[in-house]
XYZ file of C-alpha atoms in Angstrom:
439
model
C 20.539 1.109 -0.305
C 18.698 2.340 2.645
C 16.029 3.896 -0.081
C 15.167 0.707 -1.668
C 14.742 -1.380 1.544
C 12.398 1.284 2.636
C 10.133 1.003 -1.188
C 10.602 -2.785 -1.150
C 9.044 -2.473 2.903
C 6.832 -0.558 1.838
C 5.899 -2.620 -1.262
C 5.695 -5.770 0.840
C 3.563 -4.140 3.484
C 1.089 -3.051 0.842
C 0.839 -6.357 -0.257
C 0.432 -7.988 2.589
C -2.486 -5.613 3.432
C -4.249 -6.263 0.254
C -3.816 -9.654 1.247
C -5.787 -9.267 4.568
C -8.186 -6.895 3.244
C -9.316 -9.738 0.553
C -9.493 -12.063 3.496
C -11.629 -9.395 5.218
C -14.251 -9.321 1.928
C -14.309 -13.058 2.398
C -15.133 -13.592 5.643
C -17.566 -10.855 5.426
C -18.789 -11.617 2.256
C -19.837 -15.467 3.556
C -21.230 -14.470 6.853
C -22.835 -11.011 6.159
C -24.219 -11.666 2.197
C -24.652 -9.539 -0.204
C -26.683 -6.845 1.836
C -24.289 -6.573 4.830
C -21.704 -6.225 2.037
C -23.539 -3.262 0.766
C -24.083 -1.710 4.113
C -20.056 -2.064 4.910
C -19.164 0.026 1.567
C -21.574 2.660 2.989
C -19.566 2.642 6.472
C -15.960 2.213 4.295
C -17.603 5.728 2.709
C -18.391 7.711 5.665
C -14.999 5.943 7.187
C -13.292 7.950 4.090
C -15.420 11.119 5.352
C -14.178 10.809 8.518
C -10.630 10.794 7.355
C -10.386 13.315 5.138
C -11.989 15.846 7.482
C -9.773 14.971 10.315
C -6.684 15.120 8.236
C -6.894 14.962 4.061
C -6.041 18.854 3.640
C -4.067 19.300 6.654
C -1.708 16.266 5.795
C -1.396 17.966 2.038
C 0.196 21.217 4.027
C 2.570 19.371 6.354
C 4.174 17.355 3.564
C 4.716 20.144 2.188
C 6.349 21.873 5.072
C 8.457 18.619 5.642
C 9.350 17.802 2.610
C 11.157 21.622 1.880
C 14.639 21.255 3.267
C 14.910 25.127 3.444
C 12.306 25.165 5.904
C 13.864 25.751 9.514
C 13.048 22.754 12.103
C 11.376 25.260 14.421
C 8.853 26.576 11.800
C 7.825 23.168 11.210
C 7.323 22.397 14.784
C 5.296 25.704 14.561
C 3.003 24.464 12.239
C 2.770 21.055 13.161
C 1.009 22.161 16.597
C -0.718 25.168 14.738
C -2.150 21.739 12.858
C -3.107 20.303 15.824
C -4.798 23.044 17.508
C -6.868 23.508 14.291
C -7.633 19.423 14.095
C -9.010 19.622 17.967
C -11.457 22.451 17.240
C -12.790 20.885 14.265
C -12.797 17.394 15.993
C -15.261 18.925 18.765
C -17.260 20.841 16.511
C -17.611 17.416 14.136
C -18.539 16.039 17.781
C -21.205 18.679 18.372
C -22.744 17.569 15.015
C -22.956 14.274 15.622
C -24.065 14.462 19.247
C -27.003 16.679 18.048
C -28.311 14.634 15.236
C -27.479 11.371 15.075
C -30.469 9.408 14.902
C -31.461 11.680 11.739
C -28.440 10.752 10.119
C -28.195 7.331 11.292
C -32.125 6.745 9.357
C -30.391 8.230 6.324
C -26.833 7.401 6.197
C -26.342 3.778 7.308
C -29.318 1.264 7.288
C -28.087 -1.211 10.667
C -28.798 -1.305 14.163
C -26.929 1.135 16.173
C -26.813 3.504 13.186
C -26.562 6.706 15.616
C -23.903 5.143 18.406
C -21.633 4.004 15.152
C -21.383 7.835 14.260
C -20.945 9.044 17.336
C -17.896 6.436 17.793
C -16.781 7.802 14.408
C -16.802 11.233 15.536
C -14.727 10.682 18.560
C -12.309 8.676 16.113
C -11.740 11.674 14.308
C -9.106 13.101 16.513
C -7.194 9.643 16.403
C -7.471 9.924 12.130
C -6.164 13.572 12.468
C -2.976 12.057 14.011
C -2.942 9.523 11.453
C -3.058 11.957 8.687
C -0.424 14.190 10.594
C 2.269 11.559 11.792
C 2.047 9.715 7.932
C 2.282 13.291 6.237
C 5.709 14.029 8.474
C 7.216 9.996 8.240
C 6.657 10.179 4.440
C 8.051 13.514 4.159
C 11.209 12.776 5.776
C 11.392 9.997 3.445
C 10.806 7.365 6.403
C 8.129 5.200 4.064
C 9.522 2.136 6.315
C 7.831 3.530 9.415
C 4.763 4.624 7.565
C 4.754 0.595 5.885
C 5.376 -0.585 9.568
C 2.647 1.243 10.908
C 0.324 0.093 7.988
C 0.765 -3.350 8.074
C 0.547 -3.819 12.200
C -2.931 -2.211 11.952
C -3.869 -3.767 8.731
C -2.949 -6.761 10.804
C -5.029 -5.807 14.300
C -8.054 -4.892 11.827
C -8.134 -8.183 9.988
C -8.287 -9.773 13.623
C -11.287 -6.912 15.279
C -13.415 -7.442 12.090
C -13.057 -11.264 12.244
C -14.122 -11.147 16.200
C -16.979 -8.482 15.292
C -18.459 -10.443 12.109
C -18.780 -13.745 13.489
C -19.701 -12.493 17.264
C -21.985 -9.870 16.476
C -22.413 -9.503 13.095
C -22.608 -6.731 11.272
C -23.030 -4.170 13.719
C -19.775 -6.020 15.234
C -18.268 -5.651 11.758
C -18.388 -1.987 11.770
C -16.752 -1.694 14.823
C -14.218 -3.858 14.467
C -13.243 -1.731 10.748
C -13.348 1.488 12.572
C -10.834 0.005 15.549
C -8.832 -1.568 13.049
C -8.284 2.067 11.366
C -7.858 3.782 14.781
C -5.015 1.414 15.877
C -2.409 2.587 13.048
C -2.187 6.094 15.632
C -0.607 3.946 18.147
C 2.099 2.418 15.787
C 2.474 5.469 13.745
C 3.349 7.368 17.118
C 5.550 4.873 18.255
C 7.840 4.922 15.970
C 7.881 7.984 14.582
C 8.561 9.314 18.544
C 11.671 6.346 17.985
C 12.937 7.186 14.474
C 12.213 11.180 14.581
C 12.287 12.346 18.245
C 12.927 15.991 16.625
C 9.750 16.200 14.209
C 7.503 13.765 16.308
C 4.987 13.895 18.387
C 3.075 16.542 17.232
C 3.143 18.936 20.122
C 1.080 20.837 22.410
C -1.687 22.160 19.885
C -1.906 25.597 19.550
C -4.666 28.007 19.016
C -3.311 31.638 18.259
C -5.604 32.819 15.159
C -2.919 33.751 12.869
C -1.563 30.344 12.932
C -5.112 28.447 12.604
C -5.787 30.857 9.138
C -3.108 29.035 7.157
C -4.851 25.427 7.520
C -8.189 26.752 6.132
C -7.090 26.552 3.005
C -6.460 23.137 3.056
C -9.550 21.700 4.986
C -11.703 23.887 2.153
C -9.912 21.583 0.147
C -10.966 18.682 2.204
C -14.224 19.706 2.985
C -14.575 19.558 -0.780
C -13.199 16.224 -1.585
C -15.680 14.917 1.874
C -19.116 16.504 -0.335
C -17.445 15.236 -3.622
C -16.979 11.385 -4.728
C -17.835 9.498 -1.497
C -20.676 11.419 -0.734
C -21.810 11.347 -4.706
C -20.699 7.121 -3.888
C -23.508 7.623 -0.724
C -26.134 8.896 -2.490
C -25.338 6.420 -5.519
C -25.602 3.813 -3.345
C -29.002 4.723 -1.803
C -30.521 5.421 -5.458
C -29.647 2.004 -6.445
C -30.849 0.552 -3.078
C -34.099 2.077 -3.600
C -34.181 1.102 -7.195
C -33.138 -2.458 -7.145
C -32.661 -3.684 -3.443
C -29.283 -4.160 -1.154
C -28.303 -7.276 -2.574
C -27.432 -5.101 -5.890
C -25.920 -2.578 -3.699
C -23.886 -5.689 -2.621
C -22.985 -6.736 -5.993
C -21.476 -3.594 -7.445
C -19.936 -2.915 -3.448
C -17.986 -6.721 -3.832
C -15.998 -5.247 -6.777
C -15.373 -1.562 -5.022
C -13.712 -3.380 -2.533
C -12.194 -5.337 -4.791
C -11.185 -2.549 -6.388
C -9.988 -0.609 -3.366
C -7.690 -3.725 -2.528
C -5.397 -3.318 -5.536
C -5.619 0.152 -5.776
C -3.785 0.428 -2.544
C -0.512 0.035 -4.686
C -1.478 3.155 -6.966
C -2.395 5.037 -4.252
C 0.155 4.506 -1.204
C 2.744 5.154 -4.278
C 0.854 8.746 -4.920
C 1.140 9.379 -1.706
C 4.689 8.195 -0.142
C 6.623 8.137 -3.127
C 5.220 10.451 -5.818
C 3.333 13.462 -3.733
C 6.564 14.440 -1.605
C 8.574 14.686 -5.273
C 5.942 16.868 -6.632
C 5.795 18.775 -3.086
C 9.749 19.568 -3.364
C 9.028 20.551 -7.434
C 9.272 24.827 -7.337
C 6.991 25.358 -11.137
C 4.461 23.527 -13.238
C 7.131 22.140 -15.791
C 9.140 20.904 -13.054
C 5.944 18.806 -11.818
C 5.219 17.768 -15.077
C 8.904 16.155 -15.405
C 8.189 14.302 -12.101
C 4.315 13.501 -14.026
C 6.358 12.017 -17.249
C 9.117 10.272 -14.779
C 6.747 8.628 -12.553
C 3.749 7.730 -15.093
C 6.089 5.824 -17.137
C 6.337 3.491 -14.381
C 3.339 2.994 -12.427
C 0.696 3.583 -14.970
C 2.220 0.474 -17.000
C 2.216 -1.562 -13.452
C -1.590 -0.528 -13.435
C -2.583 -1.850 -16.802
C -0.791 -5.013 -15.979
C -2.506 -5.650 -13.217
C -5.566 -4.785 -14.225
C -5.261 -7.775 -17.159
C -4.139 -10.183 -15.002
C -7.069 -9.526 -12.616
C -9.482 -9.310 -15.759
C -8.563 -12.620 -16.712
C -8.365 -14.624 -13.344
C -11.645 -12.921 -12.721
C -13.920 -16.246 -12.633
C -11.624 -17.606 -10.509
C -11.307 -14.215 -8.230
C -14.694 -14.495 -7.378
C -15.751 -17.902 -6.289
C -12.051 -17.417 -3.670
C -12.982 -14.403 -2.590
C -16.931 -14.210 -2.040
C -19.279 -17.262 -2.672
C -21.817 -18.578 -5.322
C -24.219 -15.720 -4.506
C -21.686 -12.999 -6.394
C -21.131 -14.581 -9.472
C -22.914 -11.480 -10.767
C -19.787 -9.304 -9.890
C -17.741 -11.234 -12.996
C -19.539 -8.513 -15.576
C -18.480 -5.579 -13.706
C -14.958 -6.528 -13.822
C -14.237 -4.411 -17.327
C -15.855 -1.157 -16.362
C -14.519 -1.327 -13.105
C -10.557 -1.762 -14.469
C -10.832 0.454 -17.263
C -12.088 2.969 -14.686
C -9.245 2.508 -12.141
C -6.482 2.966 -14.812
C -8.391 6.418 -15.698
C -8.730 7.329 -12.170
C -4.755 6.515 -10.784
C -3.886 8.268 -14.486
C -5.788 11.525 -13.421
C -4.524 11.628 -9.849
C -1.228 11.944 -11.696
C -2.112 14.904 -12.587
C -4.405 16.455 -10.211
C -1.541 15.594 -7.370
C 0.287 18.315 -8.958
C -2.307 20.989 -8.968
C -2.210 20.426 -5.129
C 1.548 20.094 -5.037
C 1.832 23.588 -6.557
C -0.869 25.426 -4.192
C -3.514 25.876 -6.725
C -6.068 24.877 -4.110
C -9.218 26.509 -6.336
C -8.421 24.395 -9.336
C -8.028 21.336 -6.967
C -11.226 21.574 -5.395
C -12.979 22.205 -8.894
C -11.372 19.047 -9.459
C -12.683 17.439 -6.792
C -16.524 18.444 -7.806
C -15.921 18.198 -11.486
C -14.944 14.188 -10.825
C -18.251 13.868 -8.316
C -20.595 15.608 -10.159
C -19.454 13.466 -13.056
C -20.091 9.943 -11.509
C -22.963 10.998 -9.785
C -24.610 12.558 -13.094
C -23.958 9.797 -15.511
C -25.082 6.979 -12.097
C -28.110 8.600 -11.273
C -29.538 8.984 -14.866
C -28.307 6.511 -17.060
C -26.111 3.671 -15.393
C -28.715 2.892 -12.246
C -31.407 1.791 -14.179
C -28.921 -1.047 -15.972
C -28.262 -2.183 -12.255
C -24.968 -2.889 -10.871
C -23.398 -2.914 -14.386
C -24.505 0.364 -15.749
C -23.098 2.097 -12.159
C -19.767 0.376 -13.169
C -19.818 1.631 -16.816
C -20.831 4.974 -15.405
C -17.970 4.982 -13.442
C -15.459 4.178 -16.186
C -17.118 6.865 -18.446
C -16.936 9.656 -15.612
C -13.006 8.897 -15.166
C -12.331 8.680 -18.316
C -13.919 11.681 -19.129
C -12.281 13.594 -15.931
C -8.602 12.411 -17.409
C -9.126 14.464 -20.216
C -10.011 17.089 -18.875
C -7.559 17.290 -16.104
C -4.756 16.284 -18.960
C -6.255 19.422 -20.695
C -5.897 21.871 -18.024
C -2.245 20.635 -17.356
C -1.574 21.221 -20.742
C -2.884 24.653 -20.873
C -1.009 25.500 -17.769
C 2.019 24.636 -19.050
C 1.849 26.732 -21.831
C 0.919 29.528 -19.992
C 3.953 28.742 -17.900
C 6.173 28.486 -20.898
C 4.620 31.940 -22.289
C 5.336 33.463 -18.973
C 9.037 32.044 -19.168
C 9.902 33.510 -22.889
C 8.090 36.790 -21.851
C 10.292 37.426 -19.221
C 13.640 36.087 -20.931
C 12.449 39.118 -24.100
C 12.662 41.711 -20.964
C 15.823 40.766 -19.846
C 17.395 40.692 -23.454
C 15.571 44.312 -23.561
C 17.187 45.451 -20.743
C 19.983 48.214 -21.557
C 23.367 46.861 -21.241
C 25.742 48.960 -18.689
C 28.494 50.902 -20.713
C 31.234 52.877 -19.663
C 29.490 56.157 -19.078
C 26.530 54.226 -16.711
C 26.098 55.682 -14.285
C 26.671 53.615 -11.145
């Protein structure tokens, strides 16, 4: 019982987040038009950036840790502030980076006023994602979704309210900020209950810095570091080649249905990973993963198409409600964008497993393979079509990556299955112990 109040929590939470994210796009979307719209998917990109390199690998490693029920209490506790002594070194040396050249990347990487003081704020907001990433990896792993959905919705909740205050006092600079306190402000909930509900895995600890403890979690910020240069930074530099190509405003137009987008994916996504990615996590082989693949495709990719449809269809009505008369434009990239987002949740499927099982190389080929895919098919066929052709670009590079990923899983479990019948033929070859064995 106490395991579905905490999915239908969670479920309701994630609703009523994509509720005040769409409320977000509009009141953004009216004030800021369809330039400031473009500008915000550039800061929701390097917001992603941010994220990931604070947390995205490290988080991978302590689910993993937390989720194993043979793993002692006080080697999790070890690792947890062997975790945070790693996440403080990079946070200063991301701080270092930023302090040094932020007007340079400011010019390049966000086109508003106070480009270099946004980044700067970013890069001090690091160490707050890092806990983020930490305190959701050990809630989720303990199978305490309810605090994780708590924590969600009171800072969906506080962002809704910043960016509201920010947009209409100062605009889009105001806007930005308001996004980035909004994210920030789930630390605060996240450690409040989790120091609550788990006194004995949370907080995190004193970090710690001995150099045999920091060499396991280099493994999984490679793995982070690759997804930050893969598909939001290939999204960046889309985003600029189409900018440069056809203005902001079309930047605008294909970054109203991303967000769109990124609304109802939160479903697919926070049930990847609360639900799905501690199962895998807890699965010992690559068959066992692929029974947890089979068990929980059958439900959620069938909840994806369906919603997909239903959005397809209310889509001339979606837009008018949740932008204004200048986006009308975004009702043709509806298809590509759906057809792409059913691809993409059906691949992480399987690529959540390559990670589950510590195949960290094959996961960050992954990550490339899927970047270098959108980027290649963007940059030289879909941005001269305009907003459209960067949409069908992006259905064509996830459908593409699905079978390929599908293809390695199925190779993998053959050689799995191989490896399984060879080693059953060596124990049948083994000789059997008679009476004159000696002992």
């Amino acid at each position: 019982m106490k395991a579905y109040k905490s999915t239908a929590l969670l479920a309701a939470s994630t609703a009523t987040r994509m509720l005040l994210a769409l409320y977000t796009v509009k009141i953004t979307a009216v004030t800021l038009g369809l330039a400031g719209t473009g500008v915000i998917g550039q800061f929701n990109n390097l917001l992603l950036i941010s994220t990931m390199l604070a947390g995205g690998g490290i988080a991978s490693g302590i689910i993993k840790a937390v989720a194993d029920p043979d793993t002692p209490l006080s080697d999790v506790r070890h690792k947890l502030r062997s975790a945070h002594g790693y996440a403080c070194i990079c946070s200063v040396a991301m701080l270092a980076i930023v302090l040094v050249g932020h007007q340079f990347l400011g010019e390049r990487l966000l086109p508003t006023a106070g480009a270099g003081a946004l980044l700067i704020a970013l890069a001090v907001g690091q160490y707050g994602l890092f806990h983020i990433a930490a305190l959701s990896a050990v809630v989720n792993g303990r199978g305490r979704q309810d605090l994780f959905a708590k924590s969600s919705l009171a800072a969906g909740v506080v962002g809704a309210i910043a960016v509201t205050i920010g947009c209409l006092a100062f605009g889009l600079p105001g806007t930005l900020v308001g996004m980035l306190l909004g994210a920030l402000s789930q630390w605060l909930f996240l450690h409040f209950l989790a120091s609550r509900h788990l006194p004995e895995w949370a907080p995190l600890g004193k970090p710690s810095f001995e150099i045999a403890d920091l060499k396991p979690w280099i493994h999984f910020s490679l793995l982070s570091l690759i997804t930050v240069v893969g598909m939001p930074t290939a999204q960046i530099a889309v985003r600029n080649a189409l900018a440069a190509s056809a203005g902001w405003e079309m930047v605008g137009v294909w970054q109203a249905m991303v967000r769109l987008s990124d609304a109802y994916l939160q479903f697919g996504l926070l049930f990847l990973s609360a639900f799905y990615f501690p199962r895998l996590a807890a699965a010992p082989t690559i068959p066992a993963c692929a029974a947890v693949i089979l068990r929980y495709g059958r439900v959620l990719l069938p909840a994806m198409v369906g919603l997909c449809a239903a959005i397809y269809l209310l889509r001339f009505q979606i837009v008018p409600l949740l932008f204004s008369s200048a986006f009308l434009g975004v009702t043709d990239l509806f298809m590509p964008q759906l057809i792409g987002d059913v691809a993409k949740i059906a691949s992480y499927l399987i690529t959540y497993a390559f990670l589950a099982t510590g195949r960290y190389k094959l996961s960050m080929a992954a990550e490339l393979v899927q970047a270098a895919l959108f980027w290649v098919m963007a940059r030289h066929v879909g941005i001269e079509h305009g907003p459209a052709g960067v949409a069908w670009s992006y259905a064509a590079a996830y459908m593409t990556y699905f079978v390929l990923v599908a293809g390695t899983m199925l190779v993998l479990i053959r050689q799995a299955s191989r490896t399984a019948e060879r080693r059953g033929a060596a124990s049948d070859n083994l000789p059997e112990a008679g009476p004159h064995s000696p002992t």
